[in-house]
Each structure stands twice: as C-alpha cells, then as structure tokens.
Amino acid sequence: MLTVHHLGRSQSERIVWLCEELGIDYELRCYKRRMDNKMAPPEYISLHPLGAAPVITDGDLVLGESGAIIEYLVEMHGSGCMTIKPGMPGYTDYLYWLHFANGTFQAQILRMLSLERVDASDNNAPLTMAKERFQLMLSMMEKKLGESDYLAGDTLTAADIMIIFSLTTMRLFKPYDLSQCPNILAYLQRIGERPAYRRAMQKAEPGLTPVLGAESPIIVH
C-alpha cells in the first residue's frame, strides 16, 4: 500500500495533491509539528535518515525528496501521466520548471529567510542581492505564465505540482508580495479551482485557507 507521510504545512502537500490528480489509491498519514520548535515530531524524523518532508512508503520502499517522489509516482502509479515526453511540445519547459522549483526557487526563498534571521537590515548586502535575484525569478515566471496557462503549456504537469508550495504555503513562513505579478496570481486562482487541489488541501491541511492571493497571511511562529 502506498502511504504518503504528510508533515503539516510542508512540501509534502505536493505529494498529496499529485495523488489526487492521478487518482492514485493511497493512505494518508498526517503528522503535526512540535509545539516547542515547530519541527517534525520524532515519529516523522524516524521515517527517513534526513527526517525531512516529504516521505512516502510503498511496500518496502522508503523514499524522500519531492522531485524523486513525484517522478516515482508518475511512472510507477500514474502511467506516465502529467509529464511531457521527449520530442513533444513543451518538453524542455517541463524539464526546466520541474527542476527549477526546488533547485532554484525554493532554495532562494530559504536563503532569504536565513539571511533575514542573521540581519534583516538594508546593510545586509547578501540579503539585498538575494532579494534582487528572487525578483528576477518572479519576473521570469510572470512572463512565462503570460504565454501559457501552466508552466509547460496549457495543461497541468508535475512541474506545476512542484512549484505551487513555494508560491503558496511557503509564504506562511517567508512572506512575500505578489501584487505586481498578475499572471502568477491568475495561475494560482486556476490551481485553486482544481477539484484535486481542493481535495488535497482539505485532507492535508484542514482548517487552512490556501494562500492564493497577493499578500501573505500571518507568519507561522
């Protein structure tokens, strides 16, 4: 039995959403963050050597890392759906945005968050540079989403599954404004209207309103 181990308000929401989009039969186990430091509880940490979300188990298999899990589920349980194959229109866009999501975009958000905790003032030159690069990333995404409904064309793919957490739930931890990004905001509204996304968020994050607007809600402490 495929089991998705979901840590509250974490990147594992992607995996729940993917399973709902693919119609995969899966068991969902939800874990609450610790009250004292908001980190994963011991029972989640024990699942995988890194103790980080997401994690799935499938028979004897224990697999971490969002991108690896998504590729595994698409191929092993989804008959290759939600991908773009070599030679098809949008193939290189699919590859780029699939890997951009965690390799560049999410990493830059975490970099800004870390630098702000050291020194949030305008005197922090590395932070200033990180913010400028982040705005460049948003501009690039804004341009792309002005050309097509989704990152790899007019159909939702696993690349979109990968990016949405960083544009939504991650803003509970590191707020940033999207008011100057109408194409991204329209994209988030399209995502929010998908029945599978709604089901996934209701199952994974009951009581949390998905962060689909321009401004970030109250920071999670």
mmCIF file with all atom_site columns, C-alpha atoms in Angstrom:
data_model
loop_
_atom_site.group_PDB
_atom_site.id
_atom_site.type_symbol
_atom_site.label_atom_id
_atom_site.label_alt_id
_atom_site.label_comp_id
_atom_site.label_asym_id
_atom_site.label_entity_id
_atom_site.label_seq_id
_atom_site.pdbx_PDB_ins_code
_atom_site.Cartn_x
_atom_site.Cartn_y
_atom_site.Cartn_z
_atom_site.occupancy
_atom_site.B_iso_or_equiv
_atom_site.pdbx_formal_charge
_atom_site.auth_seq_id
_atom_site.auth_comp_id
_atom_site.auth_asym_id
_atom_site.auth_atom_id
_atom_site.pdbx_PDB_model_num
ATOM 1   C CA . MET A 1 1   ? 0.000   0.000  0.000   1.00 0.00 ? 1   MET A CA 1
ATOM 2   C CA . LEU A 1 2   ? 1.323   3.418  -0.950  1.00 0.00 ? 2   LEU A CA 1
ATOM 3   C CA . THR A 1 3   ? 1.456   5.683  2.085   1.00 0.00 ? 3   THR A CA 1
ATOM 4   C CA . VAL A 1 4   ? 2.044   9.422  1.934   1.00 0.00 ? 4   VAL A CA 1
ATOM 5   C CA . HIS A 1 5   ? 3.501   10.731 5.183   1.00 0.00 ? 5   HIS A CA 1
ATOM 6   C CA . HIS A 1 6   ? 2.461   14.371 5.379   1.00 0.00 ? 6   HIS A CA 1
ATOM 7   C CA . LEU A 1 7   ? 4.049   16.801 7.810   1.00 0.00 ? 7   LEU A CA 1
ATOM 8   C CA . GLY A 1 8   ? 1.754   19.755 8.473   1.00 0.00 ? 8   GLY A CA 1
ATOM 9   C CA . ARG A 1 9   ? 2.475   22.848 6.392   1.00 0.00 ? 9   ARG A CA 1
ATOM 10  C CA . SER A 1 10  ? 5.320   21.329 4.467   1.00 0.00 ? 10  SER A CA 1
ATOM 11  C CA . GLN A 1 11  ? 6.396   20.368 0.974   1.00 0.00 ? 11  GLN A CA 1
ATOM 12  C CA . SER A 1 12  ? 4.670   17.014 1.359   1.00 0.00 ? 12  SER A CA 1
ATOM 13  C CA . GLU A 1 13  ? 1.374   18.708 0.414   1.00 0.00 ? 13  GLU A CA 1
ATOM 14  C CA . ARG A 1 14  ? 2.663   18.392 -3.169  1.00 0.00 ? 14  ARG A CA 1
ATOM 15  C CA . ILE A 1 15  ? 2.562   14.631 -2.938  1.00 0.00 ? 15  ILE A CA 1
ATOM 16  C CA . VAL A 1 16  ? -0.988  14.544 -1.621  1.00 0.00 ? 16  VAL A CA 1
ATOM 17  C CA . TRP A 1 17  ? -2.057  16.799 -4.481  1.00 0.00 ? 17  TRP A CA 1
ATOM 18  C CA . LEU A 1 18  ? -0.304  14.660 -7.086  1.00 0.00 ? 18  LEU A CA 1
ATOM 19  C CA . CYS A 1 19  ? -2.013  11.519 -5.790  1.00 0.00 ? 19  CYS A CA 1
ATOM 20  C CA . GLU A 1 20  ? -5.381  13.259 -6.030  1.00 0.00 ? 20  GLU A CA 1
ATOM 21  C CA . GLU A 1 21  ? -4.691  14.467 -9.581  1.00 0.00 ? 21  GLU A CA 1
ATOM 22  C CA . LEU A 1 22  ? -3.637  10.984 -10.673 1.00 0.00 ? 22  LEU A CA 1
ATOM 23  C CA . GLY A 1 23  ? -6.440  9.204  -8.844  1.00 0.00 ? 23  GLY A CA 1
ATOM 24  C CA . ILE A 1 24  ? -3.927  7.005  -7.031  1.00 0.00 ? 24  ILE A CA 1
ATOM 25  C CA . ASP A 1 25  ? -5.112  4.742  -4.231  1.00 0.00 ? 25  ASP A CA 1
ATOM 26  C CA . TYR A 1 26  ? -3.074  5.818  -1.224  1.00 0.00 ? 26  TYR A CA 1
ATOM 27  C CA . GLU A 1 27  ? -3.136  6.068  2.541   1.00 0.00 ? 27  GLU A CA 1
ATOM 28  C CA . LEU A 1 28  ? -2.513  9.485  4.076   1.00 0.00 ? 28  LEU A CA 1
ATOM 29  C CA . ARG A 1 29  ? -0.821  9.769  7.453   1.00 0.00 ? 29  ARG A CA 1
ATOM 30  C CA . CYS A 1 30  ? -0.650  13.276 8.870   1.00 0.00 ? 30  CYS A CA 1
ATOM 31  C CA . TYR A 1 31  ? 1.858   14.438 11.452  1.00 0.00 ? 31  TYR A CA 1
ATOM 32  C CA . LYS A 1 32  ? 1.663   17.643 13.486  1.00 0.00 ? 32  LYS A CA 1
ATOM 33  C CA . ARG A 1 33  ? 4.708   19.802 14.051  1.00 0.00 ? 33  ARG A CA 1
ATOM 34  C CA . ARG A 1 34  ? 6.103   20.021 17.580  1.00 0.00 ? 34  ARG A CA 1
ATOM 35  C CA . MET A 1 35  ? 4.721   22.823 19.717  1.00 0.00 ? 35  MET A CA 1
ATOM 36  C CA . ASP A 1 36  ? 8.088   23.950 21.087  1.00 0.00 ? 36  ASP A CA 1
ATOM 37  C CA . ASN A 1 37  ? 10.069  24.468 17.870  1.00 0.00 ? 37  ASN A CA 1
ATOM 38  C CA . LYS A 1 38  ? 7.620   23.742 15.006  1.00 0.00 ? 38  LYS A CA 1
ATOM 39  C CA . MET A 1 39  ? 9.888   20.987 13.727  1.00 0.00 ? 39  MET A CA 1
ATOM 40  C CA . ALA A 1 40  ? 8.833   17.468 12.747  1.00 0.00 ? 40  ALA A CA 1
ATOM 41  C CA . PRO A 1 41  ? 7.934   15.115 15.603  1.00 0.00 ? 41  PRO A CA 1
ATOM 42  C CA . PRO A 1 42  ? 10.200  12.141 16.406  1.00 0.00 ? 42  PRO A CA 1
ATOM 43  C CA . GLU A 1 43  ? 7.903   9.651  14.652  1.00 0.00 ? 43  GLU A CA 1
ATOM 44  C CA . TYR A 1 44  ? 8.266   11.586 11.396  1.00 0.00 ? 44  TYR A CA 1
ATOM 45  C CA . ILE A 1 45  ? 12.006  12.055 11.739  1.00 0.00 ? 45  ILE A CA 1
ATOM 46  C CA . SER A 1 46  ? 12.389  8.295  12.202  1.00 0.00 ? 46  SER A CA 1
ATOM 47  C CA . LEU A 1 47  ? 10.903  7.600  8.763   1.00 0.00 ? 47  LEU A CA 1
ATOM 48  C CA . HIS A 1 48  ? 13.945  8.713  6.767   1.00 0.00 ? 48  HIS A CA 1
ATOM 49  C CA . PRO A 1 49  ? 17.623  9.397  7.586   1.00 0.00 ? 49  PRO A CA 1
ATOM 50  C CA . LEU A 1 50  ? 17.212  13.135 6.857   1.00 0.00 ? 50  LEU A CA 1
ATOM 51  C CA . GLY A 1 51  ? 13.953  13.369 8.778   1.00 0.00 ? 51  GLY A CA 1
ATOM 52  C CA . ALA A 1 52  ? 12.553  15.868 6.261   1.00 0.00 ? 52  ALA A CA 1
ATOM 53  C CA . ALA A 1 53  ? 9.250   16.058 4.410   1.00 0.00 ? 53  ALA A CA 1
ATOM 54  C CA . PRO A 1 54  ? 8.083   14.621 2.102   1.00 0.00 ? 54  PRO A CA 1
ATOM 55  C CA . VAL A 1 55  ? 8.385   10.889 2.613   1.00 0.00 ? 55  VAL A CA 1
ATOM 56  C CA . ILE A 1 56  ? 6.429   8.035  1.074   1.00 0.00 ? 56  ILE A CA 1
ATOM 57  C CA . THR A 1 57  ? 6.477   4.338  1.791   1.00 0.00 ? 57  THR A CA 1
ATOM 58  C CA . ASP A 1 58  ? 5.423   1.822  -0.836  1.00 0.00 ? 58  ASP A CA 1
ATOM 59  C CA . GLY A 1 59  ? 5.816   -1.736 0.339   1.00 0.00 ? 59  GLY A CA 1
ATOM 60  C CA . ASP A 1 60  ? 9.419   -1.984 1.485   1.00 0.00 ? 60  ASP A CA 1
ATOM 61  C CA . LEU A 1 61  ? 10.386  1.238  -0.269  1.00 0.00 ? 61  LEU A CA 1
ATOM 62  C CA . VAL A 1 62  ? 11.046  4.390  1.752   1.00 0.00 ? 62  VAL A CA 1
ATOM 63  C CA . LEU A 1 63  ? 11.579  7.426  -0.482  1.00 0.00 ? 63  LEU A CA 1
ATOM 64  C CA . GLY A 1 64  ? 12.214  11.077 0.298   1.00 0.00 ? 64  GLY A CA 1
ATOM 65  C CA . GLU A 1 65  ? 12.806  14.209 -1.810  1.00 0.00 ? 65  GLU A CA 1
ATOM 66  C CA . SER A 1 66  ? 9.908   15.881 -3.627  1.00 0.00 ? 66  SER A CA 1
ATOM 67  C CA . GLY A 1 67  ? 11.256  15.543 -7.148  1.00 0.00 ? 67  GLY A CA 1
ATOM 68  C CA . ALA A 1 68  ? 12.208  11.901 -6.727  1.00 0.00 ? 68  ALA A CA 1
ATOM 69  C CA . ILE A 1 69  ? 8.827   11.045 -5.217  1.00 0.00 ? 69  ILE A CA 1
ATOM 70  C CA . ILE A 1 70  ? 6.944   12.838 -7.978  1.00 0.00 ? 70  ILE A CA 1
ATOM 71  C CA . GLU A 1 71  ? 8.903   11.080 -10.718 1.00 0.00 ? 71  GLU A CA 1
ATOM 72  C CA . TYR A 1 72  ? 8.417   7.733  -8.968  1.00 0.00 ? 72  TYR A CA 1
ATOM 73  C CA . LEU A 1 73  ? 4.663   8.174  -8.542  1.00 0.00 ? 73  LEU A CA 1
ATOM 74  C CA . VAL A 1 74  ? 4.125   9.424  -12.077 1.00 0.00 ? 74  VAL A CA 1
ATOM 75  C CA . GLU A 1 75  ? 5.963   6.457  -13.582 1.00 0.00 ? 75  GLU A CA 1
ATOM 76  C CA . MET A 1 76  ? 5.051   3.662  -11.164 1.00 0.00 ? 76  MET A CA 1
ATOM 77  C CA . HIS A 1 77  ? 1.478   4.617  -10.277 1.00 0.00 ? 77  HIS A CA 1
ATOM 78  C CA . GLY A 1 78  ? 0.423   7.182  -12.871 1.00 0.00 ? 78  GLY A CA 1
ATOM 79  C CA . SER A 1 79  ? 1.329   5.502  -16.187 1.00 0.00 ? 79  SER A CA 1
ATOM 80  C CA . GLY A 1 80  ? 3.498   8.473  -17.095 1.00 0.00 ? 80  GLY A CA 1
ATOM 81  C CA . CYS A 1 81  ? 0.649   10.990 -16.879 1.00 0.00 ? 81  CYS A CA 1
ATOM 82  C CA . MET A 1 82  ? 1.323   14.650 -16.102 1.00 0.00 ? 82  MET A CA 1
ATOM 83  C CA . THR A 1 83  ? 4.677   14.620 -17.862 1.00 0.00 ? 83  THR A CA 1
ATOM 84  C CA . ILE A 1 84  ? 5.765   15.782 -21.299 1.00 0.00 ? 84  ILE A CA 1
ATOM 85  C CA . LYS A 1 85  ? 7.738   13.243 -23.273 1.00 0.00 ? 85  LYS A CA 1
ATOM 86  C CA . PRO A 1 86  ? 10.879  13.925 -25.333 1.00 0.00 ? 86  PRO A CA 1
ATOM 87  C CA . GLY A 1 87  ? 10.052  15.369 -28.723 1.00 0.00 ? 87  GLY A CA 1
ATOM 88  C CA . MET A 1 88  ? 6.683   16.739 -27.616 1.00 0.00 ? 88  MET A CA 1
ATOM 89  C CA . PRO A 1 89  ? 5.958   20.497 -27.497 1.00 0.00 ? 89  PRO A CA 1
ATOM 90  C CA . GLY A 1 90  ? 6.854   21.901 -24.101 1.00 0.00 ? 90  GLY A CA 1
ATOM 91  C CA . TYR A 1 91  ? 9.282   19.109 -23.201 1.00 0.00 ? 91  TYR A CA 1
ATOM 92  C CA . THR A 1 92  ? 12.227  21.360 -22.314 1.00 0.00 ? 92  THR A CA 1
ATOM 93  C CA . ASP A 1 93  ? 9.931   23.798 -20.486 1.00 0.00 ? 93  ASP A CA 1
ATOM 94  C CA . TYR A 1 94  ? 8.662   20.851 -18.466 1.00 0.00 ? 94  TYR A CA 1
ATOM 95  C CA . LEU A 1 95  ? 12.196  19.763 -17.577 1.00 0.00 ? 95  LEU A CA 1
ATOM 96  C CA . TYR A 1 96  ? 13.316  23.275 -16.688 1.00 0.00 ? 96  TYR A CA 1
ATOM 97  C CA . TRP A 1 97  ? 10.430  24.215 -14.407 1.00 0.00 ? 97  TRP A CA 1
ATOM 98  C CA . LEU A 1 98  ? 10.278  20.785 -12.771 1.00 0.00 ? 98  LEU A CA 1
ATOM 99  C CA . HIS A 1 99  ? 13.865  21.215 -11.581 1.00 0.00 ? 99  HIS A CA 1
ATOM 100 C CA . PHE A 1 100 ? 13.717  24.993 -11.109 1.00 0.00 ? 100 PHE A CA 1
ATOM 101 C CA . ALA A 1 101 ? 11.038  24.610 -8.425  1.00 0.00 ? 101 ALA A CA 1
ATOM 102 C CA . ASN A 1 102 ? 13.247  23.146 -5.699  1.00 0.00 ? 102 ASN A CA 1
ATOM 103 C CA . GLY A 1 103 ? 16.670  23.500 -7.246  1.00 0.00 ? 103 GLY A CA 1
ATOM 104 C CA . THR A 1 104 ? 16.420  27.290 -7.582  1.00 0.00 ? 104 THR A CA 1
ATOM 105 C CA . PHE A 1 105 ? 13.154  28.905 -6.448  1.00 0.00 ? 105 PHE A CA 1
ATOM 106 C CA . GLN A 1 106 ? 12.509  27.186 -3.115  1.00 0.00 ? 106 GLN A CA 1
ATOM 107 C CA . ALA A 1 107 ? 16.230  27.310 -2.343  1.00 0.00 ? 107 ALA A CA 1
ATOM 108 C CA . GLN A 1 108 ? 16.253  31.097 -2.894  1.00 0.00 ? 108 GLN A CA 1
ATOM 109 C CA . ILE A 1 109 ? 13.309  31.591 -0.535  1.00 0.00 ? 109 ILE A CA 1
ATOM 110 C CA . LEU A 1 110 ? 15.101  29.600 2.157   1.00 0.00 ? 110 LEU A CA 1
ATOM 111 C CA . ARG A 1 111 ? 18.274  31.609 1.512   1.00 0.00 ? 111 ARG A CA 1
ATOM 112 C CA . MET A 1 112 ? 16.413  34.887 2.064   1.00 0.00 ? 112 MET A CA 1
ATOM 113 C CA . LEU A 1 113 ? 14.773  33.521 5.198   1.00 0.00 ? 113 LEU A CA 1
ATOM 114 C CA . SER A 1 114 ? 18.141  32.511 6.644   1.00 0.00 ? 114 SER A CA 1
ATOM 115 C CA . LEU A 1 115 ? 19.814  35.809 5.769   1.00 0.00 ? 115 LEU A CA 1
ATOM 116 C CA . GLU A 1 116 ? 16.964  37.799 7.332   1.00 0.00 ? 116 GLU A CA 1
ATOM 117 C CA . ARG A 1 117 ? 17.363  35.909 10.582  1.00 0.00 ? 117 ARG A CA 1
ATOM 118 C CA . VAL A 1 118 ? 21.016  36.966 10.693  1.00 0.00 ? 118 VAL A CA 1
ATOM 119 C CA . ASP A 1 119 ? 20.408  40.613 9.757   1.00 0.00 ? 119 ASP A CA 1
ATOM 120 C CA . ALA A 1 120 ? 17.188  41.919 8.201   1.00 0.00 ? 120 ALA A CA 1
ATOM 121 C CA . SER A 1 121 ? 18.516  45.455 7.722   1.00 0.00 ? 121 SER A CA 1
ATOM 122 C CA . ASP A 1 122 ? 19.343  47.168 4.431   1.00 0.00 ? 122 ASP A CA 1
ATOM 123 C CA . ASN A 1 123 ? 23.022  46.884 5.419   1.00 0.00 ? 123 ASN A CA 1
ATOM 124 C CA . ASN A 1 124 ? 22.968  43.155 4.724   1.00 0.00 ? 124 ASN A CA 1
ATOM 125 C CA . ALA A 1 125 ? 24.427  43.108 1.211   1.00 0.00 ? 125 ALA A CA 1
ATOM 126 C CA . PRO A 1 126 ? 23.972  39.340 0.633   1.00 0.00 ? 126 PRO A CA 1
ATOM 127 C CA . LEU A 1 127 ? 20.302  39.696 1.582   1.00 0.00 ? 127 LEU A CA 1
ATOM 128 C CA . THR A 1 128 ? 19.865  42.597 -0.827  1.00 0.00 ? 128 THR A CA 1
ATOM 129 C CA . MET A 1 129 ? 21.410  40.547 -3.618  1.00 0.00 ? 129 MET A CA 1
ATOM 130 C CA . ALA A 1 130 ? 19.228  37.546 -2.739  1.00 0.00 ? 130 ALA A CA 1
ATOM 131 C CA . LYS A 1 131 ? 16.076  39.684 -2.874  1.00 0.00 ? 131 LYS A CA 1
ATOM 132 C CA . GLU A 1 132 ? 17.065  41.112 -6.260  1.00 0.00 ? 132 GLU A CA 1
ATOM 133 C CA . ARG A 1 133 ? 17.655  37.652 -7.662  1.00 0.00 ? 133 ARG A CA 1
ATOM 134 C CA . PHE A 1 134 ? 14.337  36.460 -6.250  1.00 0.00 ? 134 PHE A CA 1
ATOM 135 C CA . GLN A 1 135 ? 12.522  39.302 -8.007  1.00 0.00 ? 135 GLN A CA 1
ATOM 136 C CA . LEU A 1 136 ? 14.240  38.252 -11.230 1.00 0.00 ? 136 LEU A CA 1
ATOM 137 C CA . MET A 1 137 ? 12.868  34.743 -10.737 1.00 0.00 ? 137 MET A CA 1
ATOM 138 C CA . LEU A 1 138 ? 9.355   36.079 -10.187 1.00 0.00 ? 138 LEU A CA 1
ATOM 139 C CA . SER A 1 139 ? 9.657   38.232 -13.319 1.00 0.00 ? 139 SER A CA 1
ATOM 140 C CA . MET A 1 140 ? 10.717  35.229 -15.354 1.00 0.00 ? 140 MET A CA 1
ATOM 141 C CA . MET A 1 141 ? 7.796   33.180 -14.054 1.00 0.00 ? 141 MET A CA 1
ATOM 142 C CA . GLU A 1 142 ? 5.393   36.072 -14.623 1.00 0.00 ? 142 GLU A CA 1
ATOM 143 C CA . LYS A 1 143 ? 6.492   36.284 -18.264 1.00 0.00 ? 143 LYS A CA 1
ATOM 144 C CA . LYS A 1 144 ? 6.113   32.552 -18.785 1.00 0.00 ? 144 LYS A CA 1
ATOM 145 C CA . LEU A 1 145 ? 2.621   32.479 -17.296 1.00 0.00 ? 145 LEU A CA 1
ATOM 146 C CA . GLY A 1 146 ? 1.620   35.305 -19.611 1.00 0.00 ? 146 GLY A CA 1
ATOM 147 C CA . GLU A 1 147 ? 2.350   32.955 -22.501 1.00 0.00 ? 147 GLU A CA 1
ATOM 148 C CA . SER A 1 148 ? 0.542   29.822 -21.290 1.00 0.00 ? 148 SER A CA 1
ATOM 149 C CA . ASP A 1 149 ? -1.850  28.749 -18.554 1.00 0.00 ? 149 ASP A CA 1
ATOM 150 C CA . TYR A 1 150 ? 0.707   26.448 -16.936 1.00 0.00 ? 150 TYR A CA 1
ATOM 151 C CA . LEU A 1 151 ? 4.477   26.320 -16.786 1.00 0.00 ? 151 LEU A CA 1
ATOM 152 C CA . ALA A 1 152 ? 4.945   23.788 -19.584 1.00 0.00 ? 152 ALA A CA 1
ATOM 153 C CA . GLY A 1 153 ? 1.979   24.769 -21.743 1.00 0.00 ? 153 GLY A CA 1
ATOM 154 C CA . ASP A 1 154 ? -1.782  24.774 -21.433 1.00 0.00 ? 154 ASP A CA 1
ATOM 155 C CA . THR A 1 155 ? -2.013  21.553 -19.407 1.00 0.00 ? 155 THR A CA 1
ATOM 156 C CA . LEU A 1 156 ? -1.124  20.968 -15.756 1.00 0.00 ? 156 LEU A CA 1
ATOM 157 C CA . THR A 1 157 ? 2.027   18.876 -15.328 1.00 0.00 ? 157 THR A CA 1
ATOM 158 C CA . ALA A 1 158 ? 4.229   17.685 -12.499 1.00 0.00 ? 158 ALA A CA 1
ATOM 159 C CA . ALA A 1 159 ? 6.236   20.904 -12.929 1.00 0.00 ? 159 ALA A CA 1
ATOM 160 C CA . ASP A 1 160 ? 3.239   22.828 -11.611 1.00 0.00 ? 160 ASP A CA 1
ATOM 161 C CA . ILE A 1 161 ? 2.819   20.353 -8.763  1.00 0.00 ? 161 ILE A CA 1
ATOM 162 C CA . MET A 1 162 ? 6.403   21.110 -7.766  1.00 0.00 ? 162 MET A CA 1
ATOM 163 C CA . ILE A 1 163 ? 6.227   24.937 -7.825  1.00 0.00 ? 163 ILE A CA 1
ATOM 164 C CA . ILE A 1 164 ? 2.931   25.669 -6.090  1.00 0.00 ? 164 ILE A CA 1
ATOM 165 C CA . PHE A 1 165 ? 4.036   25.051 -2.496  1.00 0.00 ? 165 PHE A CA 1
ATOM 166 C CA . SER A 1 166 ? 6.705   27.755 -2.817  1.00 0.00 ? 166 SER A CA 1
ATOM 167 C CA . LEU A 1 167 ? 4.152   30.219 -4.211  1.00 0.00 ? 167 LEU A CA 1
ATOM 168 C CA . THR A 1 168 ? 1.551   29.459 -1.547  1.00 0.00 ? 168 THR A CA 1
ATOM 169 C CA . THR A 1 169 ? 2.085   27.670 1.773   1.00 0.00 ? 169 THR A CA 1
ATOM 170 C CA . MET A 1 170 ? 5.749   28.688 1.969   1.00 0.00 ? 170 MET A CA 1
ATOM 171 C CA . ARG A 1 171 ? 4.575   32.296 2.288   1.00 0.00 ? 171 ARG A CA 1
ATOM 172 C CA . LEU A 1 172 ? 3.327   31.431 5.768   1.00 0.00 ? 172 LEU A CA 1
ATOM 173 C CA . PHE A 1 173 ? 6.990   31.085 6.752   1.00 0.00 ? 173 PHE A CA 1
ATOM 174 C CA . LYS A 1 174 ? 8.602   33.662 4.439   1.00 0.00 ? 174 LYS A CA 1
ATOM 175 C CA . PRO A 1 175 ? 6.035   36.284 3.377   1.00 0.00 ? 175 PRO A CA 1
ATOM 176 C CA . TYR A 1 176 ? 6.451   37.993 0.034   1.00 0.00 ? 176 TYR A CA 1
ATOM 177 C CA . ASP A 1 177 ? 4.133   40.088 -2.104  1.00 0.00 ? 177 ASP A CA 1
ATOM 178 C CA . LEU A 1 178 ? 2.759   39.022 -5.490  1.00 0.00 ? 178 LEU A CA 1
ATOM 179 C CA . SER A 1 179 ? 0.668   42.118 -6.181  1.00 0.00 ? 179 SER A CA 1
ATOM 180 C CA . GLN A 1 180 ? 2.929   43.061 -9.104  1.00 0.00 ? 180 GLN A CA 1
ATOM 181 C CA . CYS A 1 181 ? 2.518   39.612 -10.675 1.00 0.00 ? 181 CYS A CA 1
ATOM 182 C CA . PRO A 1 182 ? -0.979  39.397 -12.208 1.00 0.00 ? 182 PRO A CA 1
ATOM 183 C CA . ASN A 1 183 ? -0.146  36.362 -14.333 1.00 0.00 ? 183 ASN A CA 1
ATOM 184 C CA . ILE A 1 184 ? 1.116   34.414 -11.328 1.00 0.00 ? 184 ILE A CA 1
ATOM 185 C CA . LEU A 1 185 ? -1.982  35.398 -9.354  1.00 0.00 ? 185 LEU A CA 1
ATOM 186 C CA . ALA A 1 186 ? -4.254  34.249 -12.196 1.00 0.00 ? 186 ALA A CA 1
ATOM 187 C CA . TYR A 1 187 ? -2.289  30.991 -12.270 1.00 0.00 ? 187 TYR A CA 1
ATOM 188 C CA . LEU A 1 188 ? -2.822  30.490 -8.549  1.00 0.00 ? 188 LEU A CA 1
ATOM 189 C CA . GLN A 1 189 ? -6.547  31.052 -8.997  1.00 0.00 ? 189 GLN A CA 1
ATOM 190 C CA . ARG A 1 190 ? -6.629  28.374 -11.721 1.00 0.00 ? 190 ARG A CA 1
ATOM 191 C CA . ILE A 1 191 ? -4.843  25.999 -9.388  1.00 0.00 ? 191 ILE A CA 1
ATOM 192 C CA . GLY A 1 192 ? -7.218  26.837 -6.541  1.00 0.00 ? 192 GLY A CA 1
ATOM 193 C CA . GLU A 1 193 ? -10.208 25.938 -8.702  1.00 0.00 ? 193 GLU A CA 1
ATOM 194 C CA . ARG A 1 194 ? -8.957  22.432 -9.435  1.00 0.00 ? 194 ARG A CA 1
ATOM 195 C CA . PRO A 1 195 ? -11.029 19.821 -7.564  1.00 0.00 ? 195 PRO A CA 1
ATOM 196 C CA . ALA A 1 196 ? -7.958  17.647 -6.916  1.00 0.00 ? 196 ALA A CA 1
ATOM 197 C CA . TYR A 1 197 ? -6.072  20.562 -5.356  1.00 0.00 ? 197 TYR A CA 1
ATOM 198 C CA . ARG A 1 198 ? -9.042  21.387 -3.156  1.00 0.00 ? 198 ARG A CA 1
ATOM 199 C CA . ARG A 1 199 ? -9.383  17.784 -2.024  1.00 0.00 ? 199 ARG A CA 1
ATOM 200 C CA . ALA A 1 200 ? -5.673  17.533 -1.311  1.00 0.00 ? 200 ALA A CA 1
ATOM 201 C CA . MET A 1 201 ? -5.559  20.686 0.779   1.00 0.00 ? 201 MET A CA 1
ATOM 202 C CA . GLN A 1 202 ? -8.679  19.723 2.711   1.00 0.00 ? 202 GLN A CA 1
ATOM 203 C CA . LYS A 1 203 ? -7.148  16.343 3.532   1.00 0.00 ? 203 LYS A CA 1
ATOM 204 C CA . ALA A 1 204 ? -3.620  17.545 4.230   1.00 0.00 ? 204 ALA A CA 1
ATOM 205 C CA . GLU A 1 205 ? -4.352  20.935 5.797   1.00 0.00 ? 205 GLU A CA 1
ATOM 206 C CA . PRO A 1 206 ? -7.892  21.011 7.219   1.00 0.00 ? 206 PRO A CA 1
ATOM 207 C CA . GLY A 1 207 ? -8.684  24.460 8.539   1.00 0.00 ? 207 GLY A CA 1
ATOM 208 C CA . LEU A 1 208 ? -6.032  26.199 6.436   1.00 0.00 ? 208 LEU A CA 1
ATOM 209 C CA . THR A 1 209 ? -7.228  28.504 3.671   1.00 0.00 ? 209 THR A CA 1
ATOM 210 C CA . PRO A 1 210 ? -4.845  28.014 0.716   1.00 0.00 ? 210 PRO A CA 1
ATOM 211 C CA . VAL A 1 211 ? -2.559  31.001 0.225   1.00 0.00 ? 211 VAL A CA 1
ATOM 212 C CA . LEU A 1 212 ? -3.644  32.030 -3.262  1.00 0.00 ? 212 LEU A CA 1
ATOM 213 C CA . GLY A 1 213 ? -3.799  35.839 -3.015  1.00 0.00 ? 213 GLY A CA 1
ATOM 214 C CA . ALA A 1 214 ? -1.271  38.610 -3.491  1.00 0.00 ? 214 ALA A CA 1
ATOM 215 C CA . GLU A 1 215 ? -0.385  39.163 0.147   1.00 0.00 ? 215 GLU A CA 1
ATOM 216 C CA . SER A 1 216 ? 0.947   36.622 2.613   1.00 0.00 ? 216 SER A CA 1
ATOM 217 C CA . PRO A 1 217 ? -1.131  35.772 5.702   1.00 0.00 ? 217 PRO A CA 1
ATOM 218 C CA . ILE A 1 218 ? 0.182   35.966 9.267   1.00 0.00 ? 218 ILE A CA 1
ATOM 219 C CA . ILE A 1 219 ? 3.619   34.416 9.678   1.00 0.00 ? 219 ILE A CA 1
ATOM 220 C CA . VAL A 1 220 ? 3.833   30.996 11.301  1.00 0.00 ? 220 VAL A CA 1
ATOM 221 C CA . HIS A 1 221 ? 5.811   31.221 14.548  1.00 0.00 ? 221 HIS A CA 1
#
